[in-house]
mmCIF file of C-alpha atoms and ligand atoms in Angstrom:
data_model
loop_
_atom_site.group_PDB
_atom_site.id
_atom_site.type_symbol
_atom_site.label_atom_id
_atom_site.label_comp_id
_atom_site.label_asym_id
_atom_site.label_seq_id
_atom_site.Cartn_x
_atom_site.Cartn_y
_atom_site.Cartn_z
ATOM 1 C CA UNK B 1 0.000 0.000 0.000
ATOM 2 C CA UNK B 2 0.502 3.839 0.564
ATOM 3 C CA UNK B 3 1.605 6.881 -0.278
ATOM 4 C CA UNK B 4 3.275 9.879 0.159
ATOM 5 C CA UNK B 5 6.446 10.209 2.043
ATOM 6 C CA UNK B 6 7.405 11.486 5.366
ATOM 7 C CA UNK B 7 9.976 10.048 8.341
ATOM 8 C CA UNK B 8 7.442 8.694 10.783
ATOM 9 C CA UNK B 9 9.026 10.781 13.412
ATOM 10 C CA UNK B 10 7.885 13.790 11.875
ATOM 11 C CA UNK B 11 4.623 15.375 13.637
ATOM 12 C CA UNK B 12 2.278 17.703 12.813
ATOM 13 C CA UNK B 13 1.010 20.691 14.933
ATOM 14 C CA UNK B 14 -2.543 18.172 16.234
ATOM 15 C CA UNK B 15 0.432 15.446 16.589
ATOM 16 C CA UNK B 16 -0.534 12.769 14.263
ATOM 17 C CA UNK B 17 1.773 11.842 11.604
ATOM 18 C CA UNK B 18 0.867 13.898 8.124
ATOM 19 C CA UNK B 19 1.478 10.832 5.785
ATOM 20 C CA UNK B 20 1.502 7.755 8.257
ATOM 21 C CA UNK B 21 2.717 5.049 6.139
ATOM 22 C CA UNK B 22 1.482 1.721 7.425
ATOM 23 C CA UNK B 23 2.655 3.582 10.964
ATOM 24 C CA UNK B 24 5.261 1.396 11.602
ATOM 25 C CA UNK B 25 7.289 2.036 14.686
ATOM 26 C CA UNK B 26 10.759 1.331 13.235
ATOM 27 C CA UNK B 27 12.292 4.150 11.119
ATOM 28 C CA UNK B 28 12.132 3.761 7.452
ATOM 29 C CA UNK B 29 14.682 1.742 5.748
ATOM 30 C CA UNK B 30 16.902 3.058 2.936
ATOM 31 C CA UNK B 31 20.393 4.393 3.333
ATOM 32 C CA UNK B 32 19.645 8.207 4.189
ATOM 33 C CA UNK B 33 23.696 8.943 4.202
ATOM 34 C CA UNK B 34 24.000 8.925 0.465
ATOM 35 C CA UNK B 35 21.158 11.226 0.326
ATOM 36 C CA UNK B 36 21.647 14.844 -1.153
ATOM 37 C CA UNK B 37 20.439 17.667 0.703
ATOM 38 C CA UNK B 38 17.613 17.527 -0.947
ATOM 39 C CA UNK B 39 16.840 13.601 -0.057
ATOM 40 C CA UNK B 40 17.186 12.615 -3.606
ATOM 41 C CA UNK B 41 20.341 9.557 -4.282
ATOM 42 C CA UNK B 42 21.360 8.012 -7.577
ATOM 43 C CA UNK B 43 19.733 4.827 -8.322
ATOM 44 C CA UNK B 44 22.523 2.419 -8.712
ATOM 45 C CA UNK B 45 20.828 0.193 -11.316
ATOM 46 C CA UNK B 46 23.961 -1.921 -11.744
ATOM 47 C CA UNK B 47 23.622 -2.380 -8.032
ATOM 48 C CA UNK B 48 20.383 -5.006 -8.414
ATOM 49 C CA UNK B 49 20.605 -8.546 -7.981
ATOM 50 C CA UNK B 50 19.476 -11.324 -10.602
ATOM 51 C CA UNK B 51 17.122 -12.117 -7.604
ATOM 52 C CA UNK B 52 15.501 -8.624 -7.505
ATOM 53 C CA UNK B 53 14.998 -8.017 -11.120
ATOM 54 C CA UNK B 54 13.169 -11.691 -10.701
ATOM 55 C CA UNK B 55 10.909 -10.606 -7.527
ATOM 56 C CA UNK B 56 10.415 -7.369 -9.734
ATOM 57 C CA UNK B 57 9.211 -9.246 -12.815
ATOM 58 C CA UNK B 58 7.161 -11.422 -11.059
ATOM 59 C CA UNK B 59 5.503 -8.595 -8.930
ATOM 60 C CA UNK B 60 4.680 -6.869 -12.280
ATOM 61 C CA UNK B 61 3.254 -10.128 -13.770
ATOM 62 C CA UNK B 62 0.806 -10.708 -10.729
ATOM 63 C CA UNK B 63 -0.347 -7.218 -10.420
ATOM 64 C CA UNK B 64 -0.896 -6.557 -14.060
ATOM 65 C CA UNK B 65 -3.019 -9.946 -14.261
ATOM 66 C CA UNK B 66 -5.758 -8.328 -11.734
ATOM 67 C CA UNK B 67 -5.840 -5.065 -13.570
ATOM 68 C CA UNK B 68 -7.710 -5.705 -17.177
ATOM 69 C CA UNK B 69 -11.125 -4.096 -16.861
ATOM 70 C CA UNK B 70 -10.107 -2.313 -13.118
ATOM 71 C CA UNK B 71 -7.874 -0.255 -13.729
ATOM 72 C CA UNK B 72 -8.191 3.190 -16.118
ATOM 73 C CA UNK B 73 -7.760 3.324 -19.267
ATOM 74 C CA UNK B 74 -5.021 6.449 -18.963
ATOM 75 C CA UNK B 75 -2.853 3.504 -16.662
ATOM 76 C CA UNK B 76 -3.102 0.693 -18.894
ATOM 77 C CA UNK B 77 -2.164 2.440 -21.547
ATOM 78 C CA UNK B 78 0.908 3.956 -19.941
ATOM 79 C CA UNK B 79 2.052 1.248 -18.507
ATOM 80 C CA UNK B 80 2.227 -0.620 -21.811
ATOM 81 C CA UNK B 81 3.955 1.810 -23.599
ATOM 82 C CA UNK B 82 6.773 2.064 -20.861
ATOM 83 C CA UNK B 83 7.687 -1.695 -21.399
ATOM 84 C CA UNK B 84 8.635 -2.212 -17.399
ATOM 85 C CA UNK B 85 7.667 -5.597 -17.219
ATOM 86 C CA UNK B 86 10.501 -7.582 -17.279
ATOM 87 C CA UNK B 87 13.294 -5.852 -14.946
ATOM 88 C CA UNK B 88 13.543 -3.316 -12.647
ATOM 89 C CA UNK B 89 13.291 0.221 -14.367
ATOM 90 C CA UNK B 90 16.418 2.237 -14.911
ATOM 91 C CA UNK B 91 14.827 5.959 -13.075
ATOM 92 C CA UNK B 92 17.471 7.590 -15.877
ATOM 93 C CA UNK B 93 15.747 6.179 -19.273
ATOM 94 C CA UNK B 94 12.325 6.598 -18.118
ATOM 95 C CA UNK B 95 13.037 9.976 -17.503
ATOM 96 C CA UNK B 96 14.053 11.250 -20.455
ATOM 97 C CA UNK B 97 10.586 9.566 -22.067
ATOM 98 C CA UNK B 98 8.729 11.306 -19.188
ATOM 99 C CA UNK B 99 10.216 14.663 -19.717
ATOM 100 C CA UNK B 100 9.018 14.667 -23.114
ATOM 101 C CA UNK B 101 5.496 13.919 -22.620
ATOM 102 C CA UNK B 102 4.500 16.160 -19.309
ATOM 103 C CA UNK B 103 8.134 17.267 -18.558
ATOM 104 C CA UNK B 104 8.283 14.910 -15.470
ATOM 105 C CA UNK B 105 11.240 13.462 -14.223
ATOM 106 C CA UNK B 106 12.084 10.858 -11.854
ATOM 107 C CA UNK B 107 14.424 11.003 -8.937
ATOM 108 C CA UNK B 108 15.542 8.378 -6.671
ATOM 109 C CA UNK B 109 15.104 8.922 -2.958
ATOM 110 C CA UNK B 110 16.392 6.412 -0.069
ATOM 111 C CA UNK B 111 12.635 5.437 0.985
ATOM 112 C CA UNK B 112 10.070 7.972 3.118
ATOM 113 C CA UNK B 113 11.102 11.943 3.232
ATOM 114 C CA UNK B 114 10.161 14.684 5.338
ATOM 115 C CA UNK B 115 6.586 16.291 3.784
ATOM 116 C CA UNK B 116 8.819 19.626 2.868
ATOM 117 C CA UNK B 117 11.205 17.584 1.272
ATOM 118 C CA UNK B 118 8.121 14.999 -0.792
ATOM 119 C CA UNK B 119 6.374 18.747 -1.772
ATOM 120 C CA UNK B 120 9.016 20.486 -2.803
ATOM 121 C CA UNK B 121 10.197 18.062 -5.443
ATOM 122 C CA UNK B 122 6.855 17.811 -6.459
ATOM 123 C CA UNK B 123 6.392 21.593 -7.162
ATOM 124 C CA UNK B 124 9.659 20.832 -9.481
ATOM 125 C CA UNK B 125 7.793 17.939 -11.703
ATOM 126 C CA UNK B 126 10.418 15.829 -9.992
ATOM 127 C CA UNK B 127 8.861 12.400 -9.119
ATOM 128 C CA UNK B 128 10.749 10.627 -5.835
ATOM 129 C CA UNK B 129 10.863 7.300 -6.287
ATOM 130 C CA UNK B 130 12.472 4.328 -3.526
ATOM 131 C CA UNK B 131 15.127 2.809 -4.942
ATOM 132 C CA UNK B 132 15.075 -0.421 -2.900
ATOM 133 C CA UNK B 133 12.482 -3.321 -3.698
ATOM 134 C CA UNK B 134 10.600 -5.392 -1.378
ATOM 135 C CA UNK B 135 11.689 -8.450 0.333
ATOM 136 C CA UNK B 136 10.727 -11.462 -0.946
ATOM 137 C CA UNK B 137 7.972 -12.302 2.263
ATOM 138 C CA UNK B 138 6.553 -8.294 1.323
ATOM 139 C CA UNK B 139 5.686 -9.793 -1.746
ATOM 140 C CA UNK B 140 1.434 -9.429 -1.087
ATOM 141 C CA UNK B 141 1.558 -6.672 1.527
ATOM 142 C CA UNK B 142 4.585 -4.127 2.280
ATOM 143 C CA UNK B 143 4.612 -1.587 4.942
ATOM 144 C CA UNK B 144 6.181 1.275 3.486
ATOM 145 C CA UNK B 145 6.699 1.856 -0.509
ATOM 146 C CA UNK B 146 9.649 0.727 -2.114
ATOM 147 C CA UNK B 147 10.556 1.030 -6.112
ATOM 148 C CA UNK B 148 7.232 -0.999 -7.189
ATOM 149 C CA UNK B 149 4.803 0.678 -5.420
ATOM 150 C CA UNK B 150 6.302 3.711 -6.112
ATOM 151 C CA UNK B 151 7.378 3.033 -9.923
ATOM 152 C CA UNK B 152 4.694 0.992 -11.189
ATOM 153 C CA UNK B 153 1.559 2.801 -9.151
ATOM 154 C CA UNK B 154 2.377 6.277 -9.508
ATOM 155 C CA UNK B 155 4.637 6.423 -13.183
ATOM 156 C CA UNK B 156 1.507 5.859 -15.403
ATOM 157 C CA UNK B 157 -0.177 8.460 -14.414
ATOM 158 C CA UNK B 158 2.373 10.841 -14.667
ATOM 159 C CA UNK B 159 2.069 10.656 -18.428
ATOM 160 C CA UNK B 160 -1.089 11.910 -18.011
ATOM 161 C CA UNK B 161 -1.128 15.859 -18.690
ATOM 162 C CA UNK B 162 -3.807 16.863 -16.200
ATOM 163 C CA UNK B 163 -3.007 14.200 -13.754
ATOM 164 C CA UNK B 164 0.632 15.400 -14.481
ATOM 165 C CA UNK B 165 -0.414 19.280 -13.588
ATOM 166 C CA UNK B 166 -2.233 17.798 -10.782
ATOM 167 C CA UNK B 167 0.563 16.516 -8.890
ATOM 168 C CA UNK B 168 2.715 19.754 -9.380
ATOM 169 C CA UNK B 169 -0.356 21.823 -8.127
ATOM 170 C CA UNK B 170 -0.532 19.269 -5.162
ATOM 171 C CA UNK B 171 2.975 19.918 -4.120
ATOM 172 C CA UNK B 172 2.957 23.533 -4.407
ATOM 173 C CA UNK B 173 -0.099 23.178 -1.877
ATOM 174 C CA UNK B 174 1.381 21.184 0.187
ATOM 175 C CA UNK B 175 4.547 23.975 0.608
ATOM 176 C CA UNK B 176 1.723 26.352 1.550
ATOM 177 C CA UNK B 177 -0.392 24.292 3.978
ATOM 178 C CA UNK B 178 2.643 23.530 6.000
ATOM 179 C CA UNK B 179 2.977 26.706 6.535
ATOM 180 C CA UNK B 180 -0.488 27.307 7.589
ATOM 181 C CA UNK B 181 -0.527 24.160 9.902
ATOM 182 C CA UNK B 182 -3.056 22.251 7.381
ATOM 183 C CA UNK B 183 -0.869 19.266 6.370
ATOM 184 C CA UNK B 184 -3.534 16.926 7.709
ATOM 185 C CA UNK B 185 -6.388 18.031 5.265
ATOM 186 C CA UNK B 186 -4.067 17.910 2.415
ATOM 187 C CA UNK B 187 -3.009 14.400 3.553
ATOM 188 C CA UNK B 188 -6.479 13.428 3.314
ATOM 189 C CA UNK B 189 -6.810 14.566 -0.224
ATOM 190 C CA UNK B 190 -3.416 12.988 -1.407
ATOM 191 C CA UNK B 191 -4.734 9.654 0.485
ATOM 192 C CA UNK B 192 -8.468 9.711 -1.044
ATOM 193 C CA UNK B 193 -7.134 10.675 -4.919
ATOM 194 C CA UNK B 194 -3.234 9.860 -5.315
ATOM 195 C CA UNK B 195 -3.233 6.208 -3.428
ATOM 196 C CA UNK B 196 -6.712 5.060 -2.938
ATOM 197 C CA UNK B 197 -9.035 7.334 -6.325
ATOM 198 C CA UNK B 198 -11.476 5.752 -8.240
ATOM 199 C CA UNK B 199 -13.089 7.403 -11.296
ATOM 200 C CA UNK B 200 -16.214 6.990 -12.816
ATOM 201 C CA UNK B 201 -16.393 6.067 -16.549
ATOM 202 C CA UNK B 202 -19.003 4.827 -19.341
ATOM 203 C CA UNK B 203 -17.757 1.908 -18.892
ATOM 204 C CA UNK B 204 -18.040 1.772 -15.093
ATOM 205 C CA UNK B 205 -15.680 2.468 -11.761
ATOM 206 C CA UNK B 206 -11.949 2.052 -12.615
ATOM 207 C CA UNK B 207 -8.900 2.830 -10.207
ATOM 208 C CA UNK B 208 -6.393 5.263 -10.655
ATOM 209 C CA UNK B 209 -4.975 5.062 -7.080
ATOM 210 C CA UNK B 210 -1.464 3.863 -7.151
ATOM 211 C CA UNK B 211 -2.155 2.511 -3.767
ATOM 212 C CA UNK B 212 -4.836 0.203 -4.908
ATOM 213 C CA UNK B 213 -3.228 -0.272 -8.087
ATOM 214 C CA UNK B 214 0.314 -1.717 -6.744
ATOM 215 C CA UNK B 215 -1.706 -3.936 -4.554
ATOM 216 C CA UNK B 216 -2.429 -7.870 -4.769
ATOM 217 C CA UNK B 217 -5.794 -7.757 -3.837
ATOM 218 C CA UNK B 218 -7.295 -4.601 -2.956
ATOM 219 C CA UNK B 219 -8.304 -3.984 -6.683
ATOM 220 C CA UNK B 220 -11.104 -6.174 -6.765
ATOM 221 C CA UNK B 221 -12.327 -5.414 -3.539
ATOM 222 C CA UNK B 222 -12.299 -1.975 -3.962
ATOM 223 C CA UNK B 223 -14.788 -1.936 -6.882
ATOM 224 C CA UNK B 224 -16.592 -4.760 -6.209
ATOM 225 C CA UNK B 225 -16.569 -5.891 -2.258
ATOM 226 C CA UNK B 226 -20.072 -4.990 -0.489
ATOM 227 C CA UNK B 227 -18.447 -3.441 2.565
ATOM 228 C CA UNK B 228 -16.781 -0.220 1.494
ATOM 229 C CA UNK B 229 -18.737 2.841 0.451
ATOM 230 C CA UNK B 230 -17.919 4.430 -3.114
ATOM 231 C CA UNK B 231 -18.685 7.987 -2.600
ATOM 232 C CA UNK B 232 -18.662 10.452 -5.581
ATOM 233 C CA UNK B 233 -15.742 13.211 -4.875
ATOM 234 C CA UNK B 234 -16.558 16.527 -3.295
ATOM 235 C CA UNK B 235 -13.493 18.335 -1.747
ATOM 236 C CA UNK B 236 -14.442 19.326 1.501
ATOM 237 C CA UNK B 237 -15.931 15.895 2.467
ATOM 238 C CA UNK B 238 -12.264 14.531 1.560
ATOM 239 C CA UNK B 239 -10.461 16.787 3.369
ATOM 240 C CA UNK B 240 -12.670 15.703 6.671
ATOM 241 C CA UNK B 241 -12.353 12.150 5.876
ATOM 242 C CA UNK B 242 -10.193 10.520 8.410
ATOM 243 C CA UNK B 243 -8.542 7.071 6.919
ATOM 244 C CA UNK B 244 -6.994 3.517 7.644
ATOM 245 C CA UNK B 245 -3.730 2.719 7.102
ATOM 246 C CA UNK B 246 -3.782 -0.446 8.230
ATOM 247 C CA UNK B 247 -6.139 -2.613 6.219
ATOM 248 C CA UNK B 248 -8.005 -1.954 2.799
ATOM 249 C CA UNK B 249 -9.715 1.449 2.891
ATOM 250 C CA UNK B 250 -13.942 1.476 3.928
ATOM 251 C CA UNK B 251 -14.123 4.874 1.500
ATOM 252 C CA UNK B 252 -13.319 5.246 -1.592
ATOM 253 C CA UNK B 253 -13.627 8.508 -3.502
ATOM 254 C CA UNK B 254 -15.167 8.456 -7.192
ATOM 255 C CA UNK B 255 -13.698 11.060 -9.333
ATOM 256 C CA UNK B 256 -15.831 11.682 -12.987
ATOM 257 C CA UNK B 257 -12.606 13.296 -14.709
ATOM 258 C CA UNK B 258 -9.109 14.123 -13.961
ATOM 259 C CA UNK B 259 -10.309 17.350 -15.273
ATOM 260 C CA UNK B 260 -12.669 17.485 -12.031
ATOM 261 C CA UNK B 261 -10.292 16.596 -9.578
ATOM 262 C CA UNK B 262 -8.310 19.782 -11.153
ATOM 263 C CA UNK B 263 -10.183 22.293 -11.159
ATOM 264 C CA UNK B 264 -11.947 21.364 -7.961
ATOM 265 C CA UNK B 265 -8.737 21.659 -6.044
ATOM 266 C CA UNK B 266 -7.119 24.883 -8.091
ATOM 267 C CA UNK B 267 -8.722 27.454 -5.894
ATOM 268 C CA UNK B 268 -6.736 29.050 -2.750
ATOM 269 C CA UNK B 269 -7.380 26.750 -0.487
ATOM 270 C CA UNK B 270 -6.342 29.315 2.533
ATOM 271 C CA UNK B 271 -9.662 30.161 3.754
ATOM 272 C CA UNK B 272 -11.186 26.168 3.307
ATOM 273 C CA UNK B 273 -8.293 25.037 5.839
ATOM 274 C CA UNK B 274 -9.980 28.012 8.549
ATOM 275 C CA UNK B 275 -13.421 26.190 7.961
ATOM 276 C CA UNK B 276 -12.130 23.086 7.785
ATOM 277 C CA UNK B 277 -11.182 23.488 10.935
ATOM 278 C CA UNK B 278 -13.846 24.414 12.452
ATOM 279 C CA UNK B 279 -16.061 20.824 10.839
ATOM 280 C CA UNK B 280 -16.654 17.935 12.068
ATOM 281 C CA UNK B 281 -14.489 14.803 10.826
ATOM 282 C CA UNK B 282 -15.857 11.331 9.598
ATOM 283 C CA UNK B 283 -14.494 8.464 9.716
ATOM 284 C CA UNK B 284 -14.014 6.220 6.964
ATOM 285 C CA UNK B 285 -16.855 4.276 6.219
ATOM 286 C CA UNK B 286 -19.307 6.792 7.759
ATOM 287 C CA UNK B 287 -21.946 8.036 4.869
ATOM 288 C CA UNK B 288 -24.082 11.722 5.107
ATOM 289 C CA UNK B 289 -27.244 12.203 3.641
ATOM 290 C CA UNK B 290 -25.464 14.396 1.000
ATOM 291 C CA UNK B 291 -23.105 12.070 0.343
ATOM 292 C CA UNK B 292 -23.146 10.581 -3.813
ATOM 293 C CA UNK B 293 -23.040 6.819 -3.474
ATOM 294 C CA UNK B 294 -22.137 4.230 -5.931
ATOM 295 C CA UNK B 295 -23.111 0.959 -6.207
ATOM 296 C CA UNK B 296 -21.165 -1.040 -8.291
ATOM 297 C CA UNK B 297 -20.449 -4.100 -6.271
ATOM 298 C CA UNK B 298 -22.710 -6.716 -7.630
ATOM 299 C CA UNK B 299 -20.005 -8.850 -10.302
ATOM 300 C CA UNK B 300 -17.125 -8.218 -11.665
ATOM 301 C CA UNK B 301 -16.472 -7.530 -15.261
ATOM 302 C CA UNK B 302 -16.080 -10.118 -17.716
ATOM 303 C CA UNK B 303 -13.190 -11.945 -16.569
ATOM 304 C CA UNK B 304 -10.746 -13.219 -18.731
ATOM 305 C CA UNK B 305 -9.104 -16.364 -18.281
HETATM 306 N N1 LIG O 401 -5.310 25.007 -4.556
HETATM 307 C C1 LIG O 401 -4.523 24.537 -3.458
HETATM 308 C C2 LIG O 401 -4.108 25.703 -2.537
HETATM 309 O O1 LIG O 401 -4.325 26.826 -2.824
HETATM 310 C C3 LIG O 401 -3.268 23.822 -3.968
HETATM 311 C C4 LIG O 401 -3.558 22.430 -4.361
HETATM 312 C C5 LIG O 401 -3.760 22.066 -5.664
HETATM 313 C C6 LIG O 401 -3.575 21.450 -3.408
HETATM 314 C C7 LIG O 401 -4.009 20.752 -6.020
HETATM 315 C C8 LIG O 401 -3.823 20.137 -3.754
HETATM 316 C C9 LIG O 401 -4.038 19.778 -5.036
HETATM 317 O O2 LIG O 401 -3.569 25.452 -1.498
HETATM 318 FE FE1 FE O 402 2.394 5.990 -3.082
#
């Protein structure tokens, strides 16, 4: 699963963790020494083993299997035409394709970084991505993200133009909701859209959340499992939504466009954080009257094979 990056030890002002990763109580893994000042390293692609490019390939190969029909069509399509399937992805060469088609690039980064740290590159269409993989008994369910969550859930997308603008918008707010304390409602939004989004389509719900999308299983059960509640986007109710890290999420959020998600989250957001503040929270799984639900949990879509 996951998400955004942050040293666990890092608090905000109401003192829970801004992007609580699994909330493990160990400090993140990854060599921060080699680290520039700016957190990003050098991916030292000569540096993998035979056995990681193998745990890599076969990662790729069971996550890809549960997508067809699931996930959007903007991800499939990307993810095809970067041809990552069969080792682990030199950050260097996928850059330069990147920068030509939203002027992205990718930077290594020894695991989780501060929130200043994770915005900041953002703002600069610099994408951090772990440069360690998984152990081999992480294969189903990891903690904290490492190279495949980060690489193959949150790369497609990037190739997206909107979804590309998004996540430069997204870390130029989050530079300016640190400084107004607000980190938490921002967290909330990254959570709901980045890791865990759906988006509504003609041809039903697919996912666009890198955190449901790097997953073994929480694809299917996010579109089709009964118990959580698909709940069409609105920005403030996100922003007040609390969530689990722990297990699969009980909300989803159901975008219509990433055209939507844009423009609902380019105003100033300065005086929403004051009322925000002053709201109520829910917790995931909770439903208001107002509330847009979706049902589309009865089967599954054709399924092939
Ligand atoms: N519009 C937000 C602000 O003024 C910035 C933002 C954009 C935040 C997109 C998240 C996503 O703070
Ligand atoms: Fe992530």
């Amino acid at each position: 699963m996951s998400t955004a990056k942050t040293s666990p030890s890092q608090k905000l002002g109401s003192g829970v963790p801004a992007y609580s990763y699994g909330a493990s109580l160990r400090p993140p893994r990854g060599n921060y020494s080699i680290a520039q000042a700016d957190y990003t390293c050098e991916q030292v692609w000569e540096a993998y083993s035979h056995a990681e490019h193998d745990r890599y390939r076969r990662l790729y190969k069971d996550r890809i299997a549960k997508l067809p029909g699931l996930a959007c069509e903007a991800f499939i399509s990307s993810l095809a035409a970067l041809d990552a399937s069969e080792q682990i992805p030199n950050l260097k060469q996928v850059s330069g394709n990147l920068r030509n088609a939203t002027a992205w690039e990718l930077v290594g980064v020894p695991g989780l970084i501060p929130e200043t740290a994770f915005f900041k590159l953002l703002s600069e269409r610099r994408f951090p991505i772990t440069t360690w993989l998984r152990e081999e008994a992480e294969f189903n369910y990891i903690v904290e993200p490492d190279i495949f969550h980060d690489f193959f859930g949150h790369v497609p997308l990037l190739f997206n133009p909107v979804f590309a603008d998004y996540m430069q918008a997204y870390g130029r707010g989050g530079l300016k909701a640190d400084r107004l304390q607000a980190l938490e409602y921002l967290a909330r939004l990254y959570w709901y859209t980045v890791e865990f989004g759906l988006i509504n389509t003609p041809q039903g719900l697919r996912i666009y959340g890198a955190g449901i999308l790097s997953s073994g299983s929480e694809p299917y059960y996010s579109l089709f499992d009964p118990k959580p509640k698909r709940i069409g986007f609105d920005l403030k109710r996100v922003m007040s939504t609390r969530y689990r890290i722990d297990d699969f999420q009980n909300t989803y959020f159901v975008i219509d466009s990433f055209d939507q998600l844009f423009e609902a989250t380019a105003p100033d957001f300065t005086h929403l954080y004051t009322q925000l503040a002053q709201l109520p929270t829910f917790s995931a799984g909770e439903i208001t009257k107002t509330d847009k639900i979706f049902h589309n949990n009865v089967e599954g879509p054709s399924k092939k094979g």
